[in-house]
CSV table of C-alpha atoms and ligand atoms in Angstrom, one decimal:
chain,number,residue,atom,x,y,z
A,62,MET,CA,-41.7,-36.2,4.3
A,63,SER,CA,-43.3,-33.5,2.3
A,64,GLN,CA,-41.4,-31.7,-0.4
A,65,THR,CA,-40.4,-28.0,-0.1
A,66,PRO,CA,-42.9,-26.1,-2.2
A,67,ILE,CA,-41.3,-24.1,-5.0
A,68,LYS,CA,-42.5,-21.6,-7.5
A,69,ILE,CA,-41.2,-21.6,-11.1
A,70,ALA,CA,-41.7,-18.7,-13.5
A,71,MET,CA,-41.9,-19.6,-17.2
A,72,ILE,CA,-41.0,-17.0,-19.9
A,73,SER,CA,-41.1,-17.3,-23.6
A,74,GLY,CA,-38.8,-14.9,-25.4
A,75,SER,CA,-41.2,-14.7,-28.4
A,76,LEU,CA,-44.1,-12.3,-28.7
A,77,ARG,CA,-45.5,-14.2,-31.7
A,78,LYS,CA,-48.9,-15.9,-31.6
A,79,GLY,CA,-48.2,-19.5,-32.5
A,80,SER,CA,-44.6,-19.2,-31.2
A,81,PHE,CA,-42.6,-22.5,-31.2
A,82,ASN,CA,-40.8,-21.4,-28.0
A,83,THR,CA,-44.2,-20.8,-26.2
A,84,LYS,CA,-45.3,-24.2,-27.5
A,85,LEU,CA,-42.2,-25.9,-26.2
A,86,LEU,CA,-42.7,-24.3,-22.7
A,87,LYS,CA,-46.3,-25.6,-22.7
A,88,CYS,CA,-45.1,-29.1,-23.3
A,89,VAL,CA,-42.6,-28.9,-20.4
A,90,ASP,CA,-45.3,-27.2,-18.3
A,91,GLU,CA,-47.5,-30.3,-18.5
A,92,THR,CA,-44.7,-32.4,-17.0
A,93,VAL,CA,-43.5,-30.0,-14.4
A,94,SER,CA,-47.0,-29.1,-13.2
A,95,GLY,CA,-47.5,-32.8,-12.4
A,96,MET,CA,-44.6,-32.7,-10.0
A,97,ASP,CA,-45.2,-32.5,-6.2
A,98,GLN,CA,-45.5,-29.1,-4.6
A,99,VAL,CA,-44.6,-27.0,-7.8
A,100,GLU,CA,-46.5,-23.8,-8.5
A,101,LEU,CA,-46.1,-22.3,-12.0
A,102,ASP,CA,-46.3,-18.7,-13.1
A,103,HIS,CA,-46.5,-18.1,-16.8
A,104,ILE,CA,-45.1,-14.7,-17.5
A,105,SER,CA,-46.3,-13.6,-21.0
A,106,LEU,CA,-44.0,-10.8,-22.4
A,107,SER,CA,-46.6,-10.1,-25.0
A,108,GLU,CA,-49.3,-9.5,-22.4
A,109,LEU,CA,-46.9,-7.4,-20.2
A,110,ASP,CA,-46.1,-5.3,-23.2
A,111,LEU,CA,-43.1,-3.7,-21.6
A,112,PRO,CA,-41.9,-0.4,-23.2
A,113,MET,CA,-38.4,-0.3,-24.6
A,114,PHE,CA,-36.0,0.2,-21.7
A,115,ASN,CA,-35.0,3.9,-21.4
A,116,GLU,CA,-33.3,5.4,-18.4
A,117,ASP,CA,-35.4,8.6,-18.9
A,118,LEU,CA,-38.6,6.7,-18.6
A,119,GLU,CA,-37.2,4.8,-15.6
A,120,ALA,CA,-36.4,8.1,-13.9
A,121,ALA,CA,-39.8,9.7,-14.7
A,122,SER,CA,-42.1,6.8,-13.8
A,123,PHE,CA,-41.1,3.2,-13.5
A,124,PRO,CA,-43.8,1.4,-15.7
A,125,GLU,CA,-46.4,-0.8,-13.9
A,126,SER,CA,-45.7,-3.6,-16.4
A,127,ALA,CA,-42.0,-3.6,-15.3
A,128,LEU,CA,-43.0,-3.5,-11.7
A,129,GLU,CA,-45.3,-6.5,-12.3
A,130,LEU,CA,-42.5,-8.4,-14.0
A,131,LYS,CA,-40.2,-7.7,-11.1
A,132,ARG,CA,-42.7,-8.8,-8.5
A,133,ARG,CA,-43.3,-12.0,-10.3
A,134,LEU,CA,-39.6,-12.8,-10.7
A,135,ILE,CA,-38.8,-12.0,-7.1
A,136,ALA,CA,-41.6,-14.4,-6.0
A,137,ALA,CA,-40.1,-17.2,-8.1
A,138,ASP,CA,-37.5,-19.7,-6.9
A,139,GLY,CA,-36.6,-20.8,-10.4
A,140,VAL,CA,-37.1,-19.6,-13.9
A,141,LEU,CA,-37.5,-21.6,-17.1
A,142,ILE,CA,-36.9,-19.6,-20.3
A,143,SER,CA,-37.3,-20.5,-23.9
A,144,SER,CA,-36.1,-17.9,-26.4
A,145,PRO,CA,-36.0,-17.7,-30.2
A,146,GLU,CA,-32.6,-17.2,-31.8
A,147,TYR,CA,-32.4,-13.9,-33.7
A,148,ASN,CA,-29.3,-13.4,-35.7
A,149,GLY,CA,-27.2,-15.7,-33.6
A,150,SER,CA,-28.4,-14.3,-30.2
A,151,PHE,CA,-31.6,-14.3,-28.2
A,152,SER,CA,-34.7,-12.1,-28.7
A,153,GLY,CA,-34.8,-8.4,-28.1
A,154,ALA,CA,-38.0,-8.8,-26.2
A,155,LEU,CA,-36.3,-11.1,-23.7
A,156,LYS,CA,-33.3,-8.8,-23.4
A,157,ASN,CA,-35.6,-5.8,-22.8
A,158,ALA,CA,-37.4,-7.7,-20.0
A,159,ILE,CA,-34.1,-8.7,-18.4
A,160,ASP,CA,-32.9,-5.1,-18.6
A,161,TRP,CA,-36.1,-3.8,-16.8
A,162,ALA,CA,-36.0,-6.5,-14.2
A,163,SER,CA,-32.4,-5.8,-13.4
A,164,ARG,CA,-33.2,-2.2,-12.4
A,165,PRO,CA,-33.3,-1.8,-8.6
A,166,ARG,CA,-36.3,-0.2,-6.8
A,167,PRO,CA,-36.0,1.5,-3.3
A,168,ASP,CA,-35.6,-0.9,-0.4
A,169,GLU,CA,-34.9,-3.8,-2.7
A,170,GLU,CA,-31.7,-5.9,-2.7
A,171,SER,CA,-29.4,-5.6,-5.7
A,172,LEU,CA,-30.4,-7.9,-8.5
A,173,ALA,CA,-33.4,-9.2,-6.5
A,174,CYS,CA,-35.0,-10.7,-9.6
A,175,PHE,CA,-32.0,-12.8,-10.4
A,176,LYS,CA,-29.4,-13.2,-7.7
A,177,GLY,CA,-29.2,-16.7,-6.3
A,178,LYS,CA,-32.2,-18.0,-8.3
A,179,VAL,CA,-32.0,-21.1,-10.4
A,180,CYS,CA,-32.6,-20.9,-14.2
A,181,ALA,CA,-32.9,-23.4,-17.1
A,182,LEU,CA,-32.8,-22.6,-20.8
A,183,LEU,CA,-34.7,-23.9,-23.8
A,184,ALA,CA,-34.8,-22.7,-27.4
A,185,ALA,CA,-36.8,-23.6,-30.5
A,186,SER,CA,-36.1,-22.7,-34.1
A,187,PRO,CA,-37.0,-24.0,-37.6
A,188,GLY,CA,-33.2,-24.2,-38.1
A,189,ALA,CA,-31.2,-27.3,-37.7
A,190,ILE,CA,-29.5,-26.4,-34.4
A,191,GLY,CA,-32.6,-25.1,-32.7
A,192,GLY,CA,-31.3,-21.7,-31.4
A,193,LEU,CA,-28.4,-23.1,-29.5
A,194,ARG,CA,-26.3,-20.0,-30.1
A,195,GLY,CA,-29.0,-17.8,-28.5
A,196,ILE,CA,-29.0,-20.1,-25.4
A,197,ARG,CA,-25.2,-19.4,-25.1
A,198,HIS,CA,-25.9,-15.7,-24.9
A,199,VAL,CA,-28.8,-15.9,-22.4
A,200,ARG,CA,-26.6,-18.0,-20.2
A,201,GLN,CA,-23.9,-15.5,-20.3
A,202,VAL,CA,-26.2,-12.6,-19.4
A,203,LEU,CA,-28.0,-14.4,-16.6
A,204,THR,CA,-24.7,-15.6,-15.1
A,205,GLN,CA,-23.6,-12.0,-15.1
A,206,LEU,CA,-26.8,-11.2,-13.1
A,207,GLN,CA,-25.8,-14.0,-10.6
A,208,MET,CA,-28.3,-16.6,-11.5
A,209,HIS,CA,-27.4,-20.2,-11.2
A,210,VAL,CA,-28.0,-21.3,-14.8
A,211,ILE,CA,-28.1,-25.1,-14.8
A,212,PRO,CA,-26.1,-27.1,-17.4
A,213,GLN,CA,-29.2,-29.0,-18.6
A,214,GLU,CA,-30.5,-27.2,-21.7
A,215,PHE,CA,-32.3,-28.2,-25.0
A,216,ALA,CA,-32.5,-26.5,-28.3
A,217,LEU,CA,-35.3,-27.9,-30.5
A,218,GLY,CA,-34.3,-27.9,-34.2
A,219,LYS,CA,-36.8,-28.1,-37.1
A,220,ALA,CA,-39.4,-26.7,-34.7
A,221,HIS,CA,-41.9,-26.1,-37.5
A,222,GLU,CA,-42.1,-29.9,-37.9
A,223,ALA,CA,-41.8,-30.9,-34.3
A,224,PHE,CA,-45.3,-30.4,-32.9
A,225,ASP,CA,-48.5,-32.3,-33.7
A,226,ASP,CA,-52.0,-30.6,-34.1
A,227,ASN,CA,-52.5,-30.7,-30.3
A,228,GLY,CA,-49.2,-28.9,-29.7
A,229,GLN,CA,-47.4,-32.0,-28.4
A,230,LEU,CA,-43.9,-32.9,-29.4
A,231,LYS,CA,-44.0,-35.7,-31.9
A,232,GLU,CA,-40.5,-37.2,-31.2
A,233,GLU,CA,-39.9,-39.1,-28.0
A,234,PHE,CA,-36.2,-37.8,-28.0
A,235,ALA,CA,-37.4,-34.2,-28.0
A,236,ARG,CA,-40.0,-34.8,-25.3
A,237,ASN,CA,-37.4,-36.5,-23.0
A,238,MET,CA,-34.8,-33.7,-23.6
A,239,ALA,CA,-37.3,-30.9,-22.9
A,240,ASN,CA,-38.8,-32.6,-19.9
A,241,ASN,CA,-35.4,-33.4,-18.5
A,242,VAL,CA,-34.6,-29.7,-18.5
A,243,GLY,CA,-37.9,-28.8,-16.6
A,244,GLN,CA,-37.5,-31.7,-14.1
A,245,SER,CA,-33.8,-30.8,-13.4
A,246,LEU,CA,-34.8,-27.2,-12.8
A,247,VAL,CA,-37.4,-28.2,-10.3
A,248,LYS,CA,-35.0,-30.6,-8.5
A,249,ILE,CA,-32.1,-28.2,-8.3
A,250,ALA,CA,-34.3,-25.1,-7.4
A,251,ARG,CA,-35.8,-27.2,-4.6
A,252,MET,CA,-32.4,-28.4,-3.3
A,253,HIS,CA,-31.2,-24.8,-3.4
A,254,LYS,CA,-34.2,-23.5,-1.5
A,255,SER,CA,-34.0,-26.3,1.1
A,256,ALA,CA,-30.4,-25.5,1.7
A,257,LEU,CA,-31.0,-21.8,2.4
B,385,FMN,C1,-34.9,-11.2,-37.1
B,385,FMN,C2,-34.9,-12.7,-37.1
B,385,FMN,C3,-33.6,-13.3,-37.0
B,385,FMN,C4,-33.6,-14.7,-37.0
B,385,FMN,N1,-32.3,-15.3,-36.8
B,385,FMN,C5,-32.3,-16.6,-36.6
B,385,FMN,C6,-31.0,-17.3,-36.2
B,385,FMN,O1,-30.0,-16.6,-36.1
B,385,FMN,N2,-31.1,-18.6,-36.0
B,385,FMN,C7,-32.2,-19.3,-36.2
B,385,FMN,O2,-32.2,-20.5,-35.9
B,385,FMN,N3,-33.4,-18.8,-36.5
B,385,FMN,C8,-33.4,-17.4,-36.7
B,385,FMN,N4,-34.6,-16.8,-37.0
B,385,FMN,C9,-35.8,-17.7,-37.2
B,385,FMN,C10,-36.5,-17.9,-35.9
B,385,FMN,O3,-35.9,-18.9,-35.2
B,385,FMN,C11,-38.0,-18.3,-36.2
B,385,FMN,O4,-38.7,-17.1,-36.7
B,385,FMN,C12,-38.7,-18.8,-34.9
B,385,FMN,O5,-39.9,-19.3,-35.3
B,385,FMN,C13,-38.9,-17.7,-33.9
B,385,FMN,O6,-39.4,-18.3,-32.7
B,385,FMN,P1,-40.9,-18.3,-32.3
B,385,FMN,O7,-41.5,-19.4,-33.2
B,385,FMN,O8,-40.9,-18.8,-30.9
B,385,FMN,O9,-41.5,-17.0,-32.5
B,385,FMN,C14,-34.7,-15.5,-37.1
B,385,FMN,C15,-36.0,-14.8,-37.2
B,385,FMN,C16,-36.1,-13.5,-37.2
B,385,FMN,C17,-37.4,-12.8,-37.3
């Protein structure tokens, strides 16, 4: 029997070229894209270049970049996020994207980008605990937006030493942990879609 096709959006919370979070997502991407009937959409916040959320701007003219973000999230069944930890929380770029995506447009269901979708969380940091505190905050915000944030998560510590010259994770433990998050997301998002 063929698998239910699903679409997974991937978002790095870092705008930085050479970001460890973006690298971590790429590693998981290689595993997840090999799974049956999975389509990936890489949403680059640095390419989208969203303006800082402002209700005046929203009222005057909803930016095309925010509309594009919303379209792409609405089309996804699941979302995989990897965010840096900044000062014990997640990045401002990611919070700004979440704030734009949370805003309703006419003829759209409330929280259409989030509600009922499945999400998994990663983080990477040169610090020892890998951005785990940031993950806690993203989980809280996305749960508020009625996403199903799965319990599997991974925070990559000492991220500046974790990748080889080809961008692959050097340690098997880290590879297994990161891939488990991606694979669990696909399985749970598929089960969820099949049950609808
Ligand atoms: C403003 C700022 C605050 C930071 N705060 C933390 C922190 O609380 N915990 C941590 O582990 N790393 C912290 N860092 C270090 C980031 O984890 C590091 O810059 C990381 O490489 C950012 O992710 P990226 O490589 O994906 O861009 C901070 C960095 C910046 C610029």
